[in-house]
């Protein structure tokens, strides 16, 4: 069957061969059997084109790692509410959230470009677009840089210099400092890589006020210190993946007892930082939530540490999932506290 450029069969070649008279030469003209068959073939071609376009869009969206973007935005909104001590301009909030999403998406896409040599080696990342060759490295690089440029222009046009510089700095830190250097060279990558993950708090605060105050730095500390327990749990789950790729995550290079100890330490520091925000104009509503959800975070961290000390299966995803819930509830408490004052 002849195929035109683009890979789709020419519908005029779709025939019912049994309908051709036996006396007709094999090289003679071929006609579609019926108008209905032609219509069906055209519909199938259109469906294939739509499916192909949808797959490409899905691949580009996956490069931005939407779940990570969503988690970053969870911390941006309460920071803006607290900075304003109310609701900032809806326009400003929209700009910061869109600009922040573009910046995070850019950083994640560029991360995929840089990690294209190790992603195929890890089961967790082996289905990413570059690992499956569904998008070319050049296209991913252009996509990431374009998102970075758009986020920078948006922030520079509608916010202020500090918020813009923090946005650009967060992208650069994640890709140049964390992905290229820290991730591949030191087991402390999770700790120091947390700076870019906590940056949205500062960006949101700066966009509202044009500066940074102590409550912003305390919120930054909460998210910064929260990331080691959160990502240690994930690294335990995918320890073999990281080892295969040569990435020195702490669970790869240290004993599980060491990982459990650090998990407990950073969990305590996270809860301490969250409680430290209480005196900065927060009510007892926030304080009670911070203590309760903090206690539950510590309970999971100590359970993981206890299992590590006893040599039992660690069940790290329990801590991983609860840590997400913890940060979400804490941020919701900040927002509610602002409204009730």
PDB file of C-alpha atoms in Angstrom, residues 52-216:
ATOM      1  CA  UNK A  52      -0.356  12.213  17.664  1.00  0.00           C
ATOM      2  CA  UNK A  53      -0.826  15.886  18.547  1.00  0.00           C
ATOM      3  CA  UNK A  54      -2.224  14.979  21.963  1.00  0.00           C
ATOM      4  CA  UNK A  55       0.759  12.742  22.681  1.00  0.00           C
ATOM      5  CA  UNK A  56       3.171  15.564  21.849  1.00  0.00           C
ATOM      6  CA  UNK A  57       1.324  18.015  24.098  1.00  0.00           C
ATOM      7  CA  UNK A  58       1.263  15.466  26.907  1.00  0.00           C
ATOM      8  CA  UNK A  59       5.009  14.917  26.526  1.00  0.00           C
ATOM      9  CA  UNK A  60       5.787  18.626  26.782  1.00  0.00           C
ATOM     10  CA  UNK A  61       3.527  19.024  29.804  1.00  0.00           C
ATOM     11  CA  UNK A  62       5.243  16.091  31.517  1.00  0.00           C
ATOM     12  CA  UNK A  63       8.599  17.848  31.095  1.00  0.00           C
ATOM     13  CA  UNK A  64       7.371  20.590  33.451  1.00  0.00           C
ATOM     14  CA  UNK A  65       6.590  18.028  36.204  1.00  0.00           C
ATOM     15  CA  UNK A  66       3.129  19.426  37.107  1.00  0.00           C
ATOM     16  CA  UNK A  67       2.987  17.762  40.538  1.00  0.00           C
ATOM     17  CA  UNK A  68       6.137  19.583  41.632  1.00  0.00           C
ATOM     18  CA  UNK A  69       4.797  22.863  40.233  1.00  0.00           C
ATOM     19  CA  UNK A  70       1.575  22.366  42.187  1.00  0.00           C
ATOM     20  CA  UNK A  71       3.490  21.783  45.407  1.00  0.00           C
ATOM     21  CA  UNK A  72       5.521  24.955  44.889  1.00  0.00           C
ATOM     22  CA  UNK A  73       2.377  27.030  44.337  1.00  0.00           C
ATOM     23  CA  UNK A  74       0.929  25.701  47.595  1.00  0.00           C
ATOM     24  CA  UNK A  75       3.651  27.609  49.453  1.00  0.00           C
ATOM     25  CA  UNK A  76       3.463  30.765  47.321  1.00  0.00           C
ATOM     26  CA  UNK A  77      -0.153  31.689  48.025  1.00  0.00           C
ATOM     27  CA  UNK A  78       0.031  31.718  51.861  1.00  0.00           C
ATOM     28  CA  UNK A  79       3.274  33.700  51.681  1.00  0.00           C
ATOM     29  CA  UNK A  80       1.511  36.377  49.628  1.00  0.00           C
ATOM     30  CA  UNK A  81      -1.498  36.387  51.951  1.00  0.00           C
ATOM     31  CA  UNK A  82       0.732  36.760  55.007  1.00  0.00           C
ATOM     32  CA  UNK A  83       2.800  39.484  53.363  1.00  0.00           C
ATOM     33  CA  UNK A  84      -0.353  41.470  52.543  1.00  0.00           C
ATOM     34  CA  UNK A  85      -2.074  40.529  55.825  1.00  0.00           C
ATOM     35  CA  UNK A  86      -5.060  40.019  53.594  1.00  0.00           C
ATOM     36  CA  UNK A  87      -5.741  39.302  49.937  1.00  0.00           C
ATOM     37  CA  UNK A  88      -3.325  40.949  47.496  1.00  0.00           C
ATOM     38  CA  UNK A  89      -4.491  42.263  44.146  1.00  0.00           C
ATOM     39  CA  UNK A  90      -6.019  39.362  42.188  1.00  0.00           C
ATOM     40  CA  UNK A  91      -4.020  40.562  39.184  1.00  0.00           C
ATOM     41  CA  UNK A  92      -0.767  40.373  41.140  1.00  0.00           C
ATOM     42  CA  UNK A  93      -1.600  36.924  42.460  1.00  0.00           C
ATOM     43  CA  UNK A  94      -2.399  35.711  38.947  1.00  0.00           C
ATOM     44  CA  UNK A  95       0.863  37.110  37.593  1.00  0.00           C
ATOM     45  CA  UNK A  96       2.943  35.535  40.354  1.00  0.00           C
ATOM     46  CA  UNK A  97       1.224  32.163  40.076  1.00  0.00           C
ATOM     47  CA  UNK A  98       1.495  32.073  36.280  1.00  0.00           C
ATOM     48  CA  UNK A  99       5.049  33.399  36.343  1.00  0.00           C
ATOM     49  CA  UNK A 100       5.966  30.948  39.084  1.00  0.00           C
ATOM     50  CA  UNK A 101       4.440  28.052  37.161  1.00  0.00           C
ATOM     51  CA  UNK A 102       6.381  29.014  34.029  1.00  0.00           C
ATOM     52  CA  UNK A 103       9.600  29.355  36.030  1.00  0.00           C
ATOM     53  CA  UNK A 104       9.156  26.013  37.768  1.00  0.00           C
ATOM     54  CA  UNK A 105       8.210  24.383  34.481  1.00  0.00           C
ATOM     55  CA  UNK A 106      11.309  25.863  32.853  1.00  0.00           C
ATOM     56  CA  UNK A 107      13.573  24.626  35.630  1.00  0.00           C
ATOM     57  CA  UNK A 108      12.065  21.139  35.440  1.00  0.00           C
ATOM     58  CA  UNK A 109      12.285  20.940  31.650  1.00  0.00           C
ATOM     59  CA  UNK A 110      15.935  22.026  31.730  1.00  0.00           C
ATOM     60  CA  UNK A 111      16.496  19.480  34.495  1.00  0.00           C
ATOM     61  CA  UNK A 112      15.197  16.780  32.124  1.00  0.00           C
ATOM     62  CA  UNK A 113      17.553  18.059  29.422  1.00  0.00           C
ATOM     63  CA  UNK A 114      20.564  17.912  31.733  1.00  0.00           C
ATOM     64  CA  UNK A 115      19.595  14.499  33.169  1.00  0.00           C
ATOM     65  CA  UNK A 116      18.956  12.904  29.772  1.00  0.00           C
ATOM     66  CA  UNK A 117      22.026  10.693  30.291  1.00  0.00           C
ATOM     67  CA  UNK A 118      20.822   9.164  33.567  1.00  0.00           C
ATOM     68  CA  UNK A 119      17.022   9.146  33.207  1.00  0.00           C
ATOM     69  CA  UNK A 120      17.012   6.035  30.965  1.00  0.00           C
ATOM     70  CA  UNK A 121      18.953   4.188  33.683  1.00  0.00           C
ATOM     71  CA  UNK A 122      16.306   4.672  36.362  1.00  0.00           C
ATOM     72  CA  UNK A 123      12.949   2.936  36.324  1.00  0.00           C
ATOM     73  CA  UNK A 124      11.271   5.987  37.888  1.00  0.00           C
ATOM     74  CA  UNK A 125      12.380   8.287  35.068  1.00  0.00           C
ATOM     75  CA  UNK A 126      12.721   5.869  32.150  1.00  0.00           C
ATOM     76  CA  UNK A 127       9.383   6.946  30.658  1.00  0.00           C
ATOM     77  CA  UNK A 128      10.244  10.633  30.463  1.00  0.00           C
ATOM     78  CA  UNK A 129      10.071  12.083  26.925  1.00  0.00           C
ATOM     79  CA  UNK A 130      13.828  12.307  26.429  1.00  0.00           C
ATOM     80  CA  UNK A 131      14.382   8.808  27.781  1.00  0.00           C
ATOM     81  CA  UNK A 132      11.841   7.417  25.304  1.00  0.00           C
ATOM     82  CA  UNK A 133      13.107   9.652  22.467  1.00  0.00           C
ATOM     83  CA  UNK A 134       9.639  11.096  21.891  1.00  0.00           C
ATOM     84  CA  UNK A 135      11.115  14.629  21.892  1.00  0.00           C
ATOM     85  CA  UNK A 136      14.581  15.687  20.780  1.00  0.00           C
ATOM     86  CA  UNK A 137      17.062  17.190  23.267  1.00  0.00           C
ATOM     87  CA  UNK A 138      17.241  20.367  21.182  1.00  0.00           C
ATOM     88  CA  UNK A 139      13.461  20.803  21.355  1.00  0.00           C
ATOM     89  CA  UNK A 140      13.489  20.317  25.134  1.00  0.00           C
ATOM     90  CA  UNK A 141      16.286  22.857  25.563  1.00  0.00           C
ATOM     91  CA  UNK A 142      14.430  25.431  23.472  1.00  0.00           C
ATOM     92  CA  UNK A 143      11.205  24.707  25.357  1.00  0.00           C
ATOM     93  CA  UNK A 144      12.857  25.155  28.762  1.00  0.00           C
ATOM     94  CA  UNK A 145      14.651  28.358  27.801  1.00  0.00           C
ATOM     95  CA  UNK A 146      11.455  29.763  26.281  1.00  0.00           C
ATOM     96  CA  UNK A 147       9.497  29.129  29.482  1.00  0.00           C
ATOM     97  CA  UNK A 148      12.306  30.739  31.487  1.00  0.00           C
ATOM     98  CA  UNK A 149      12.267  33.807  29.245  1.00  0.00           C
ATOM     99  CA  UNK A 150       8.474  34.106  29.455  1.00  0.00           C
ATOM    100  CA  UNK A 151       8.480  33.863  33.252  1.00  0.00           C
ATOM    101  CA  UNK A 152      11.250  36.459  33.520  1.00  0.00           C
ATOM    102  CA  UNK A 153       9.479  38.924  31.216  1.00  0.00           C
ATOM    103  CA  UNK A 154       6.171  38.436  33.026  1.00  0.00           C
ATOM    104  CA  UNK A 155       7.685  38.960  36.478  1.00  0.00           C
ATOM    105  CA  UNK A 156       9.816  41.909  35.350  1.00  0.00           C
ATOM    106  CA  UNK A 157       6.862  43.632  33.691  1.00  0.00           C
ATOM    107  CA  UNK A 158       4.246  43.219  36.390  1.00  0.00           C
ATOM    108  CA  UNK A 159       6.046  42.733  39.737  1.00  0.00           C
ATOM    109  CA  UNK A 160       9.358  44.205  40.863  1.00  0.00           C
ATOM    110  CA  UNK A 161      13.093  43.763  40.534  1.00  0.00           C
ATOM    111  CA  UNK A 162      13.583  41.663  43.673  1.00  0.00           C
ATOM    112  CA  UNK A 163      10.844  39.178  42.796  1.00  0.00           C
ATOM    113  CA  UNK A 164      12.221  38.912  39.257  1.00  0.00           C
ATOM    114  CA  UNK A 165      15.800  38.331  40.410  1.00  0.00           C
ATOM    115  CA  UNK A 166      14.636  35.679  42.875  1.00  0.00           C
ATOM    116  CA  UNK A 167      12.723  33.938  40.090  1.00  0.00           C
ATOM    117  CA  UNK A 168      15.713  33.895  37.750  1.00  0.00           C
ATOM    118  CA  UNK A 169      17.969  32.855  40.639  1.00  0.00           C
ATOM    119  CA  UNK A 170      15.716  29.919  41.527  1.00  0.00           C
ATOM    120  CA  UNK A 171      15.828  28.581  37.952  1.00  0.00           C
ATOM    121  CA  UNK A 172      19.600  28.981  37.764  1.00  0.00           C
ATOM    122  CA  UNK A 173      20.166  27.415  41.180  1.00  0.00           C
ATOM    123  CA  UNK A 174      18.037  24.373  40.429  1.00  0.00           C
ATOM    124  CA  UNK A 175      19.607  23.622  37.070  1.00  0.00           C
ATOM    125  CA  UNK A 176      23.199  24.857  37.397  1.00  0.00           C
ATOM    126  CA  UNK A 177      23.917  24.365  41.096  1.00  0.00           C
ATOM    127  CA  UNK A 178      21.675  21.449  42.055  1.00  0.00           C
ATOM    128  CA  UNK A 179      21.205  19.385  38.868  1.00  0.00           C
ATOM    129  CA  UNK A 180      24.645  19.847  37.332  1.00  0.00           C
ATOM    130  CA  UNK A 181      26.698  19.883  40.534  1.00  0.00           C
ATOM    131  CA  UNK A 182      25.152  18.969  43.889  1.00  0.00           C
ATOM    132  CA  UNK A 183      22.969  16.100  42.675  1.00  0.00           C
ATOM    133  CA  UNK A 184      25.896  14.263  41.095  1.00  0.00           C
ATOM    134  CA  UNK A 185      28.647  14.974  43.615  1.00  0.00           C
ATOM    135  CA  UNK A 186      27.423  14.981  47.221  1.00  0.00           C
ATOM    136  CA  UNK A 187      24.922  13.134  49.447  1.00  0.00           C
ATOM    137  CA  UNK A 188      24.021  16.551  50.843  1.00  0.00           C
ATOM    138  CA  UNK A 189      22.347  17.339  47.521  1.00  0.00           C
ATOM    139  CA  UNK A 190      18.889  16.973  49.054  1.00  0.00           C
ATOM    140  CA  UNK A 191      19.667  19.433  51.835  1.00  0.00           C
ATOM    141  CA  UNK A 192      21.254  22.231  49.820  1.00  0.00           C
ATOM    142  CA  UNK A 193      19.019  21.634  46.838  1.00  0.00           C
ATOM    143  CA  UNK A 194      16.131  22.644  49.075  1.00  0.00           C
ATOM    144  CA  UNK A 195      16.960  26.319  48.604  1.00  0.00           C
ATOM    145  CA  UNK A 196      15.311  26.456  45.179  1.00  0.00           C
ATOM    146  CA  UNK A 197      12.310  24.497  46.441  1.00  0.00           C
ATOM    147  CA  UNK A 198      11.746  27.071  49.176  1.00  0.00           C
ATOM    148  CA  UNK A 199      12.331  30.073  46.889  1.00  0.00           C
ATOM    149  CA  UNK A 200       8.626  30.516  45.930  1.00  0.00           C
ATOM    150  CA  UNK A 201       7.956  31.700  49.483  1.00  0.00           C
ATOM    151  CA  UNK A 202      10.440  34.541  49.068  1.00  0.00           C
ATOM    152  CA  UNK A 203       9.264  35.299  45.527  1.00  0.00           C
ATOM    153  CA  UNK A 204       5.645  35.599  46.628  1.00  0.00           C
ATOM    154  CA  UNK A 205       6.550  37.800  49.599  1.00  0.00           C
ATOM    155  CA  UNK A 206       8.805  40.047  47.516  1.00  0.00           C
ATOM    156  CA  UNK A 207       6.143  40.445  44.818  1.00  0.00           C
ATOM    157  CA  UNK A 208       3.728  41.844  47.417  1.00  0.00           C
ATOM    158  CA  UNK A 209       6.052  44.011  49.502  1.00  0.00           C
ATOM    159  CA  UNK A 210       9.099  44.664  47.338  1.00  0.00           C
ATOM    160  CA  UNK A 211      11.307  43.373  50.147  1.00  0.00           C
ATOM    161  CA  UNK A 212      11.795  40.496  52.571  1.00  0.00           C
ATOM    162  CA  UNK A 213      10.895  40.366  56.270  1.00  0.00           C
ATOM    163  CA  UNK A 214      11.520  37.890  59.089  1.00  0.00           C
ATOM    164  CA  UNK A 215       8.236  35.975  58.613  1.00  0.00           C
ATOM    165  CA  UNK A 216       9.243  35.336  54.995  1.00  0.00           C
TER     166      UNK A 216
END
